[in-house]
Coordinates of C-alpha atoms and ligand atoms in Angstrom, one line a residue:
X1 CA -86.6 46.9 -13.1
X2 CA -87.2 47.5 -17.0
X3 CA -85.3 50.6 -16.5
X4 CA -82.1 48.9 -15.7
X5 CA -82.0 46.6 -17.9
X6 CA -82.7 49.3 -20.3
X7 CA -79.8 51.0 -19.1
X8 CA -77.9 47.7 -18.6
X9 CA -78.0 47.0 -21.9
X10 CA -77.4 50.4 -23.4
X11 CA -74.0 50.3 -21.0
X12 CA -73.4 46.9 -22.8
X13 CA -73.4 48.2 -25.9
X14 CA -71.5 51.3 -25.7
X15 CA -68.8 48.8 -24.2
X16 CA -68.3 47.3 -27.1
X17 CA -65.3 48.8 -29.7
X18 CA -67.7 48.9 -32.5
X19 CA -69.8 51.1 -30.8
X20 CA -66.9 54.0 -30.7
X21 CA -66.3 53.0 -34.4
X22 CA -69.6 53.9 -35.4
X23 CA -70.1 57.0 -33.3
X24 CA -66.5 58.4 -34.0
X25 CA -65.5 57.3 -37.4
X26 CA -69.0 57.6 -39.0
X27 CA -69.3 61.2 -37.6
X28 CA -65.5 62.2 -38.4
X29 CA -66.5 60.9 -42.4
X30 CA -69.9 62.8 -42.9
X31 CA -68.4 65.6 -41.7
X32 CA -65.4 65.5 -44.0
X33 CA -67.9 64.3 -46.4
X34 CA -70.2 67.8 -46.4
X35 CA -66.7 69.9 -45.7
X36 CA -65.8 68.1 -49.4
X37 CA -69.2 69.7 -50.7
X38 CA -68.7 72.7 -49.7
X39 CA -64.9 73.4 -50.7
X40 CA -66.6 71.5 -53.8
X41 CA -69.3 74.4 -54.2
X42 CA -66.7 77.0 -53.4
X43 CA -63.9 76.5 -56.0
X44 CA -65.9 74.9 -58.8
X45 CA -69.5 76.4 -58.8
X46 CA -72.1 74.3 -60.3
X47 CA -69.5 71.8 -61.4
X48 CA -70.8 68.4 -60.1
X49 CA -74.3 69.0 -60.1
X50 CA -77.0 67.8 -62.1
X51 CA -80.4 69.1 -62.9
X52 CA -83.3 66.7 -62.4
X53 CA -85.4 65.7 -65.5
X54 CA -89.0 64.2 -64.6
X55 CA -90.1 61.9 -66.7
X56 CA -93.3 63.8 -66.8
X57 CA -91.6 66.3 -69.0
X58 CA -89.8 63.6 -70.9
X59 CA -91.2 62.5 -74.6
X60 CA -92.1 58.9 -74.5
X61 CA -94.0 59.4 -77.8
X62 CA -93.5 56.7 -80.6
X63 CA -92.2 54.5 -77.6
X64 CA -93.7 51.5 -76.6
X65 CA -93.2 52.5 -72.6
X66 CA -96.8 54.4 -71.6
X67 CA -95.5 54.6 -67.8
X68 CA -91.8 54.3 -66.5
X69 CA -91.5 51.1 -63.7
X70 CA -89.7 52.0 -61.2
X71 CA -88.5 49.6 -58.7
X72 CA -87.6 50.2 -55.2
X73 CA -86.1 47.5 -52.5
X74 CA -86.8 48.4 -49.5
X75 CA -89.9 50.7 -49.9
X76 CA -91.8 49.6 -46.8
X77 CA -90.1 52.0 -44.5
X78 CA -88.0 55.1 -44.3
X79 CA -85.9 56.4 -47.3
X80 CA -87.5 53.5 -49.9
X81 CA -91.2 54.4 -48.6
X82 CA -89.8 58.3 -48.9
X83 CA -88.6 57.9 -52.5
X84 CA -91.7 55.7 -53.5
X85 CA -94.0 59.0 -52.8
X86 CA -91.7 61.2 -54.2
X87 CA -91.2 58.7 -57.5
X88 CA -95.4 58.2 -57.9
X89 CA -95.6 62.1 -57.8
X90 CA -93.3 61.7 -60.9
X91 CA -95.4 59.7 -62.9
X92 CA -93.4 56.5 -62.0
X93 CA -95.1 53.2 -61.9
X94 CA -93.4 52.3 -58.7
X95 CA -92.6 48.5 -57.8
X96 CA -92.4 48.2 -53.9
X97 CA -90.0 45.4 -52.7
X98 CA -90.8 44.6 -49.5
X99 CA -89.8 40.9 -46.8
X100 CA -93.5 41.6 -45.1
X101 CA -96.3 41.3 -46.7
X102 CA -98.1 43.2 -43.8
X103 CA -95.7 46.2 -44.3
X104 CA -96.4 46.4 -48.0
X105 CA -100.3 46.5 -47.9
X106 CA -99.9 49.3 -45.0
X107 CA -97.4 51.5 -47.1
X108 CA -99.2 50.7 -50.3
X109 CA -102.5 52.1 -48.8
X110 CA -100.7 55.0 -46.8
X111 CA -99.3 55.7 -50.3
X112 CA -102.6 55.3 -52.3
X113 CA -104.1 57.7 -49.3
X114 CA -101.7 60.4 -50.6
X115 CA -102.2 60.3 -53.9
X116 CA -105.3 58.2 -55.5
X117 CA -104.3 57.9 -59.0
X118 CA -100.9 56.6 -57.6
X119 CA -100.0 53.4 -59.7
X120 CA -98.4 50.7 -57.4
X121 CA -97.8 47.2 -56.9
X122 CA -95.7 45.4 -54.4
X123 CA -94.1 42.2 -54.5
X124 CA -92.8 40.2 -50.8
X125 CA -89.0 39.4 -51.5
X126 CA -86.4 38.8 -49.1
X127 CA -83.1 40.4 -50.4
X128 CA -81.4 37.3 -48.6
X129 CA -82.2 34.6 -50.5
X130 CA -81.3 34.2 -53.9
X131 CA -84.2 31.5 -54.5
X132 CA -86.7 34.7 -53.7
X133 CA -84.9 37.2 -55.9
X134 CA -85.7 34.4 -58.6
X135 CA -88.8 33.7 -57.9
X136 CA -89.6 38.3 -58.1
X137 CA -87.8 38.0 -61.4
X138 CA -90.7 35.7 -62.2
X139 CA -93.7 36.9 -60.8
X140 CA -92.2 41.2 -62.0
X141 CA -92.4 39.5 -66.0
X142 CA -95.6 37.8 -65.5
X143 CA -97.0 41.0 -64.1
X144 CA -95.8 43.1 -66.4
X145 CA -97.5 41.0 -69.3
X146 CA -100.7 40.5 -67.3
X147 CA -101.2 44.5 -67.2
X148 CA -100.1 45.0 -70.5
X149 CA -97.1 47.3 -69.8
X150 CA -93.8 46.8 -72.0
X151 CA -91.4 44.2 -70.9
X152 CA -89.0 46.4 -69.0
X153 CA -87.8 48.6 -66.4
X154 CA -86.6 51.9 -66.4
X155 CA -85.3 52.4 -63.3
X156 CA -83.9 50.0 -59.7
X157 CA -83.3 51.8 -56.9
X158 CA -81.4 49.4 -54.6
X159 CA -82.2 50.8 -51.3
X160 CA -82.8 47.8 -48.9
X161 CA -80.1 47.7 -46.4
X162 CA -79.7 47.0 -43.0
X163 CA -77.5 47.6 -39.9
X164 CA -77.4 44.1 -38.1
X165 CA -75.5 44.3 -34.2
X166 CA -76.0 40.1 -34.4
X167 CA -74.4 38.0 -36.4
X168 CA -76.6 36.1 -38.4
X169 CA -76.7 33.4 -41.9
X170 CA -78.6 33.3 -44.7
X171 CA -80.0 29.8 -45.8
X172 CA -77.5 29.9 -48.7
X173 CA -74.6 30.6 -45.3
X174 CA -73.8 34.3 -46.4
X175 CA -73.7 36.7 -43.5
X176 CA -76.8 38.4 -43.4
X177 CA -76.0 41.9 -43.2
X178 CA -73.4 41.2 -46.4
X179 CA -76.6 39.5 -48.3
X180 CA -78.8 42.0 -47.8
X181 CA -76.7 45.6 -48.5
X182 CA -74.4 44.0 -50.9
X183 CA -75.2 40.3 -52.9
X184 CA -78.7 41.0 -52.9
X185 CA -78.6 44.6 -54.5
X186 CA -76.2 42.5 -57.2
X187 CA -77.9 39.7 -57.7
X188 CA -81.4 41.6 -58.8
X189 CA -79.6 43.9 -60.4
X190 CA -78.4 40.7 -62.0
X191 CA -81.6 39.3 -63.0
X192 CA -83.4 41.9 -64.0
X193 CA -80.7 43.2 -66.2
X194 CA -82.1 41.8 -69.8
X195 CA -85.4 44.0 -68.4
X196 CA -83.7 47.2 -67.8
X197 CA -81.7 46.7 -71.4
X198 CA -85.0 45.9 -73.1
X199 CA -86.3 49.5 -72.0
X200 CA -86.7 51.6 -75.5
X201 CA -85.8 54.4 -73.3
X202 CA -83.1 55.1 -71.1
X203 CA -83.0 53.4 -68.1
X204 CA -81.1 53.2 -64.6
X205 CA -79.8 51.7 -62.0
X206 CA -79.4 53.2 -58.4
X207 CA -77.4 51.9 -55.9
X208 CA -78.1 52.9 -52.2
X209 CA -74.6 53.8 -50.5
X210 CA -73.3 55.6 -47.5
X211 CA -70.4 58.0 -46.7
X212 CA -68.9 55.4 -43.7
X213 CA -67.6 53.3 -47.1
X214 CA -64.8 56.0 -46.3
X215 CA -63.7 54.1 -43.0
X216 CA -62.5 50.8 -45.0
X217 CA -59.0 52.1 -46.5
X218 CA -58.1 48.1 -47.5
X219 CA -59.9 45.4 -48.4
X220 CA -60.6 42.2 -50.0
X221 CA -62.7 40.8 -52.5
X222 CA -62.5 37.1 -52.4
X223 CA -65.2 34.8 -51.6
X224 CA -64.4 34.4 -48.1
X225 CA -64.7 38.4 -47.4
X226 CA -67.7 39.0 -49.4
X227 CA -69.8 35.9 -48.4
X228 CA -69.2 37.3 -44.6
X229 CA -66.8 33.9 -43.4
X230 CA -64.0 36.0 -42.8
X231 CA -65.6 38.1 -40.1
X232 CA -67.0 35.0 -38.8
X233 CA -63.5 34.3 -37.3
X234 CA -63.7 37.3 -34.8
X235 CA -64.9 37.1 -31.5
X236 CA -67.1 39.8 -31.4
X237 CA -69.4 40.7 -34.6
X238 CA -67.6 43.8 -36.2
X239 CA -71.0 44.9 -37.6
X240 CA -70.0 48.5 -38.1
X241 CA -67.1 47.4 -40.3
X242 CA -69.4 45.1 -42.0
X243 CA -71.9 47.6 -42.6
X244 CA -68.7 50.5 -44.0
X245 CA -67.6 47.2 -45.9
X246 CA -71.3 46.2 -47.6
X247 CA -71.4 49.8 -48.6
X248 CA -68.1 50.2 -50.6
X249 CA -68.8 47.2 -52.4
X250 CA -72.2 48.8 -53.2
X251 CA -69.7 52.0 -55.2
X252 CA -66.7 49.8 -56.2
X253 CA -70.1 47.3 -58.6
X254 CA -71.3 50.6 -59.2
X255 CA -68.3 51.6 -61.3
X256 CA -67.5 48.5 -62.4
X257 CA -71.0 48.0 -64.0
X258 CA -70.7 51.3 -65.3
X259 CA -67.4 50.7 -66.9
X260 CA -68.3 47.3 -68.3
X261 CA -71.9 49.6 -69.5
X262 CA -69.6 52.1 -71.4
X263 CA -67.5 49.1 -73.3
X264 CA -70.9 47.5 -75.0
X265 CA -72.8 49.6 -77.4
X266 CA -75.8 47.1 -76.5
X267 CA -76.3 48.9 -73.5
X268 CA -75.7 52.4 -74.3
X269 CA -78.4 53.8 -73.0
X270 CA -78.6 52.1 -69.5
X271 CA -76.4 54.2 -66.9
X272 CA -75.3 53.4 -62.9
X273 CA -74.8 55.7 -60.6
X274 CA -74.7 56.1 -56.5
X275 CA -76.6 57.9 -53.7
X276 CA -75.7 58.6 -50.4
X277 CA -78.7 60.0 -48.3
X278 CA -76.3 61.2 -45.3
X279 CA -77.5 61.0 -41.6
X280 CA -81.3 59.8 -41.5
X281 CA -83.6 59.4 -39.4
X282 CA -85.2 56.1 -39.8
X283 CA -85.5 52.5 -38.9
X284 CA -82.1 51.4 -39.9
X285 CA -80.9 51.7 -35.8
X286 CA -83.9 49.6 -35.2
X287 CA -81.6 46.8 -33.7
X288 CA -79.4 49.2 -31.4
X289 CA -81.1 49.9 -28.0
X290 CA -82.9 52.6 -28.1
X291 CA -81.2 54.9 -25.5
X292 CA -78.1 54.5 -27.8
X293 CA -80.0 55.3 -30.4
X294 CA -82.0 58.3 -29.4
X295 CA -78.5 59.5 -27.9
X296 CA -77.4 59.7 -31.4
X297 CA -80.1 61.5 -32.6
X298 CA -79.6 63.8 -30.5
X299 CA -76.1 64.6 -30.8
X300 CA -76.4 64.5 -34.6
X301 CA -79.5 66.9 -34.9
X302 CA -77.3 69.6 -32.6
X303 CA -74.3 68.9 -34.6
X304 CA -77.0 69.7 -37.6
X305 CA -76.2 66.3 -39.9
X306 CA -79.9 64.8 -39.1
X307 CA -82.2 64.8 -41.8
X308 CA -86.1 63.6 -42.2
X309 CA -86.6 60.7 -44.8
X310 CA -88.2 64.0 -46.8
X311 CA -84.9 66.2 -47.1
X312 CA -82.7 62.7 -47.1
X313 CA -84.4 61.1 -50.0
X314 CA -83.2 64.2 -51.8
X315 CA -79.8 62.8 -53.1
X316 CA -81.9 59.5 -54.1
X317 CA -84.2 61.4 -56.2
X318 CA -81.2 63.9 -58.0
X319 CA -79.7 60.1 -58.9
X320 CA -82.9 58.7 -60.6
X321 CA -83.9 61.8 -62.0
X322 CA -80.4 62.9 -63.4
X323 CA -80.4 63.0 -67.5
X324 CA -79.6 60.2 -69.3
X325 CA -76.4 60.3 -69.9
X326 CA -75.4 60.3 -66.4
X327 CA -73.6 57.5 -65.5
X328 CA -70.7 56.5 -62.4
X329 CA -71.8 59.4 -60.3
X330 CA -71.6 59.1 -56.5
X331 CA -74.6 61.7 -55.3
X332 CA -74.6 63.4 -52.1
X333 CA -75.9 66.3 -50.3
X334 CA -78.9 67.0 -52.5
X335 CA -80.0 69.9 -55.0
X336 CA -77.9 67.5 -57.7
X337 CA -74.6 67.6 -56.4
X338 CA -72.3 65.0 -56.4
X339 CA -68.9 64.4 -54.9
X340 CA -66.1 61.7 -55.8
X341 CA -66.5 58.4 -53.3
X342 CA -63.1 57.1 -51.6
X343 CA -59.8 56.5 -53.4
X344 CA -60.1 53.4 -52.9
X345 CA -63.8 53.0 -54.4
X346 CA -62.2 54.3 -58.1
X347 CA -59.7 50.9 -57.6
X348 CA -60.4 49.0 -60.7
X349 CA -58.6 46.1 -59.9
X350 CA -60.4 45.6 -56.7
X351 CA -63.7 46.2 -58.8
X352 CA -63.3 43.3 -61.3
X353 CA -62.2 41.2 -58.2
X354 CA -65.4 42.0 -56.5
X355 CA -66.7 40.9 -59.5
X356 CA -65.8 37.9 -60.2
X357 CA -66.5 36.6 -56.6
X358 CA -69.8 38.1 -57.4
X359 CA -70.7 36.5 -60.4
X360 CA -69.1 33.6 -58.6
X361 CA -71.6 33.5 -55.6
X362 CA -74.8 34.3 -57.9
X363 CA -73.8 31.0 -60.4
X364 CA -73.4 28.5 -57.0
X365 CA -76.7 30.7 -56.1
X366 CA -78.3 29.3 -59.4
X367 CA -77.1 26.2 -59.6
X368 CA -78.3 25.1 -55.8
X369 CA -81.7 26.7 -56.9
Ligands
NAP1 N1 -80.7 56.2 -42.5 C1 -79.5 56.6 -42.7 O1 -78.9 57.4 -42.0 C2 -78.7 56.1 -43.9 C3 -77.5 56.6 -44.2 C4 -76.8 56.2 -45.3 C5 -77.3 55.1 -46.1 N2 -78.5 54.6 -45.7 C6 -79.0 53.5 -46.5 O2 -80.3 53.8 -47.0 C7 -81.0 52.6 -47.3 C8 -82.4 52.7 -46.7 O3 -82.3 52.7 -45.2 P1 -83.3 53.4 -44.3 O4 -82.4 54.4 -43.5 O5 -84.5 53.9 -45.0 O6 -83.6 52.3 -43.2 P2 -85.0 51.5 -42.9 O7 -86.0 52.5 -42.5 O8 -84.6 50.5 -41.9 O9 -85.4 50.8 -44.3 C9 -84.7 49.7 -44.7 C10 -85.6 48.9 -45.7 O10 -84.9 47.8 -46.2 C11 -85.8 46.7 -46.0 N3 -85.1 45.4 -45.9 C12 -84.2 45.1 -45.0 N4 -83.8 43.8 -45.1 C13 -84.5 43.3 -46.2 C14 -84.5 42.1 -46.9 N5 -83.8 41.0 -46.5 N6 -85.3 42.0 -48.0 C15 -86.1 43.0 -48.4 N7 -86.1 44.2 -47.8 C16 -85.3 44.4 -46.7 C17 -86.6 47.0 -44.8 O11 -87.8 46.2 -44.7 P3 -88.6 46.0 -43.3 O12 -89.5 47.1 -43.3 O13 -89.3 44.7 -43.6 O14 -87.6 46.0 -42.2 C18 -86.9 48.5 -45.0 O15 -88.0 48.6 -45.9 C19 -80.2 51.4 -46.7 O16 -79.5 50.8 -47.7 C20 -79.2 52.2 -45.7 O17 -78.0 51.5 -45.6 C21 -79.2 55.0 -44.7

C-alpha cells in the first residue's frame, strides 16, 4: 500500500510542467554553464580566476579585529554546514544562522567534534520574517559586545535558500520561497550593513546563487513580482520558475550593491560578489518525493554534474576567500574561477528597479515592526 502511494505520488509530480522545467532546463543550463568554463579555460588561461587568501595568512596587526566573524545563513545543513567547517579551519569566527534551534546545537557540536578550538555561536532566525532578522541584528551587536570582539563583520555568506513545490505566505504575505532566497538575503544584508562597513579590514558579502537564474530571459521587478503575488494568479505553483527567479534577483542586488559600493568612497573596502555551488547533493529536494529525487541523483551523478557538499562548497569558499579587491564576481566551478552570469543579470535598469521595490518592501517591513 505505502509503495503506491509512493509511486502515486512520484507519478503526480512528474505530471506536472514544472517538473520537466526543472529536469530539462536546469540540466540544459549547467551544462552550458561548465561548457562556458571550459571554452573559458581554453581561450583565456587563468583569466577569471582568483587565488584564495586565508585570513590566517592575512596581517590583522595594529587592527582592532583579533578574529574575522563570519556569518553564514543557512549553516545547519548541506552547503552552509559545509562552508562553516571549511571557514573555522580558516580561522573564521563563524556565526551559524539557523530556523531550529535543535539543528543548530547538533551542527554546532558535530562541528565542535571536528575541530575543538573551533570558535562558534549560532543564533535561531527565520529568513522569512523581517521582525526576526531584526531582532538577530540585535542579539549579533549585543553578542559581539558581551565577548569583547570589535563591532563588525567581515564576511555574510547568504546561503539559506530553499526549493518549495507548495505555495506558501509569510506572516508579512510574501511568498515564501521569494522571502527566503531573495528578501531575506537583502534585508540582513540590509541591517547588518553599518557592521560590515565598521570592519577596519576589508570585508564581504556573499550571495548564494544558482546557474538555473539562466532560464528567466524577462522579468519584472515591481512589487507584485518580487513579493511573490504575481505567481499567486496561476493555477498551479510555478515553483521552479520561482526558484530560477529568487536566484537572479540574488546576481542582479549583487551588482547593483556592488556598483552603488564602487560610487561611495565610505565603503571602499567592502566588496560583493556571487557563488554558484552547481549540482549538490543536499537537502534542498527535501520537499520533492523522494523517488523523483533519487531519480535525479542518479541521472546527474552518470551525467558527472553531482557534487558532495565537500567539492560544492568549493566555489563558496574561492568567493569569501578571494583578495580584497574582488568585487561583482559571479563564481563557479571551483579552483577560483569565475564566469559572467546571464545577459540579463548585467541589466542595470532592472537592477535599480529591483531595488527600489526592495528598499520598498524592507521600509513597510520596518514600519509594521
Ligand atoms: N544543492 C544544490 O544543488 C544547489 C545548487 C545551486 C544553489 N544552491 C543554493 O545553495 C544554498 C544552500 O542550499 P543547500 O543545497 O545546502 O540546501 P539545504 O541542505 O536544504 O540547506 C539549506 C539551508 O537553508 C536553511 N533555511 C531554509 N529556510 C530558512 C529560513 N526561513 N530561515 C533560516 N534558514 C533557512 C535550512 O535550514 P533547515 O536546516 O532548518 O531546513 C538549511 O540550513 C541555497 O541557497 C540553494 O539555493 C544549491
Amino acid at each position: 500500500m505505502e509503495v503506491v502511494k509512493v509511486v502515486a505520488e512520484g507519478f503526480n509530480f512528474i505530471c506536472n510542467l514544472q517538473f520537466w522545467r526543472m529536469s530539462v532546463l536546469w540540466t540544459l543550463s549547467l551544462v552550458f554553464s561548465y561548457l562556458k568554463l571550459f571554452s573559458y579555460g581554453f581561450l583565456s588561461p587563468k583569466s577569471n580566476i582568483y587565488s584564495r587568501r586565508s585570513p590566517k595568512h592575512s596581517t590583522f596587526a595594529n587592527t582592532a579585529v583579533t578574529r574575522p566573524v563570519c556569518i553564514i545563513t543557512g549553516a545547519t545543513s548541506g552547503l552552509g554546514a559545509a562552508a562553516a567547517y571549511a571557514l573555522l579551519e580558516e580561522g573564521f569566527y563563524v556565526v551559524l544562522v539557523g530556523r531550529s534551534s535543535e539543528r543548530l546545537s547538533k551542527v554546532i557540536s558535530d562541528l565542535k567534534s571536528q575541530n575543538q578550538d573551533a570558535c562558534l555561536k549560532g543564533f535561531e532566525v527565520n529568513l522569512a520574517s523581517f521582525e526576526s532578522i531584526l531582532e538577530f541584528k540585535q542579539s549579533l551587536q549585543q553578542w559581539l559586545q558581551d565577548s569583547n570582539l570589535h563591532s563588525s563583520v567581515q564576511l555574510l555568506i547568504n546561503n539559506a535558500g530553499i526549493l518549495a513545490t507548495s505555495r506558501r505566505l509569510t506572516s508579512e504575505g510574501y511568498d515564501e520561497m521569494l522571502a527566503t532566497n531573495y528578501i531575506g538575503a537583502f534585508c540582513v544584508t540590509k541591517v547588518l550593513l553599518p557592521l560590515l562597513e565598521n570592519s577596519p579590514v576589508p570585508s564581504r558579502v556573499v550571495n548564494v546563487t544558482s546557474f538555473t537564474h539562466w532560464n528567466v530571459c524577462c522579468m519584472q521587478a515591481g512589487r507584485e513580482t518580487v513579493s511573490g503575488k504575481s505567481f499567486m494568479k496561476s493555477k498551479c505553483y510555478p515553483y521552479a520558475h520561482i526558484y530560477e527567479y529568487s536566484k537572479l534577483c540574488l546576481l542582479l542586488f549583487s551588482y547593483e550593491l556592488h556598483r552603488k559600493i564602487n560610487l561611495t568612497t565610505k565603503s571602499h573596502h567592502l566588496s560583493v560578489v556571487a557563488a554558484d555551488p552547481g549540482a549538490v547533493k543536499t537537502n534542498i529536494m527535501r520537499e520533492i518525493p523522494s523517488c523523483v529525487s533519487q531519480m535525479a541523483f542518479i541521472v546527474l551523478k552518470f551525467l558527472g554534474l553531482l557534487q558532495s557538499s565537500k567539492t560544492g562548497v568549493c566555489s563558496i569558499l574561492d568567493a569569501a576567500l578571494a583578495p580584497p579587491g574582488v568585487s561583482g564576481v559571479y563564481f563557479f566551478g571551483g579552483n577560483g574561477r569565475s564566469l559572467n552570469s546571464s545577459p540579463l543579470s548585467y541589466d542595470a535598469d532592472l537592477a535599480k528597479e529591483l531595488w527600489v521595490t526592495s528598499c520598498n518592501l524592507f521600509q513597510e517591513s520596518q514600519l509594521a515592526s
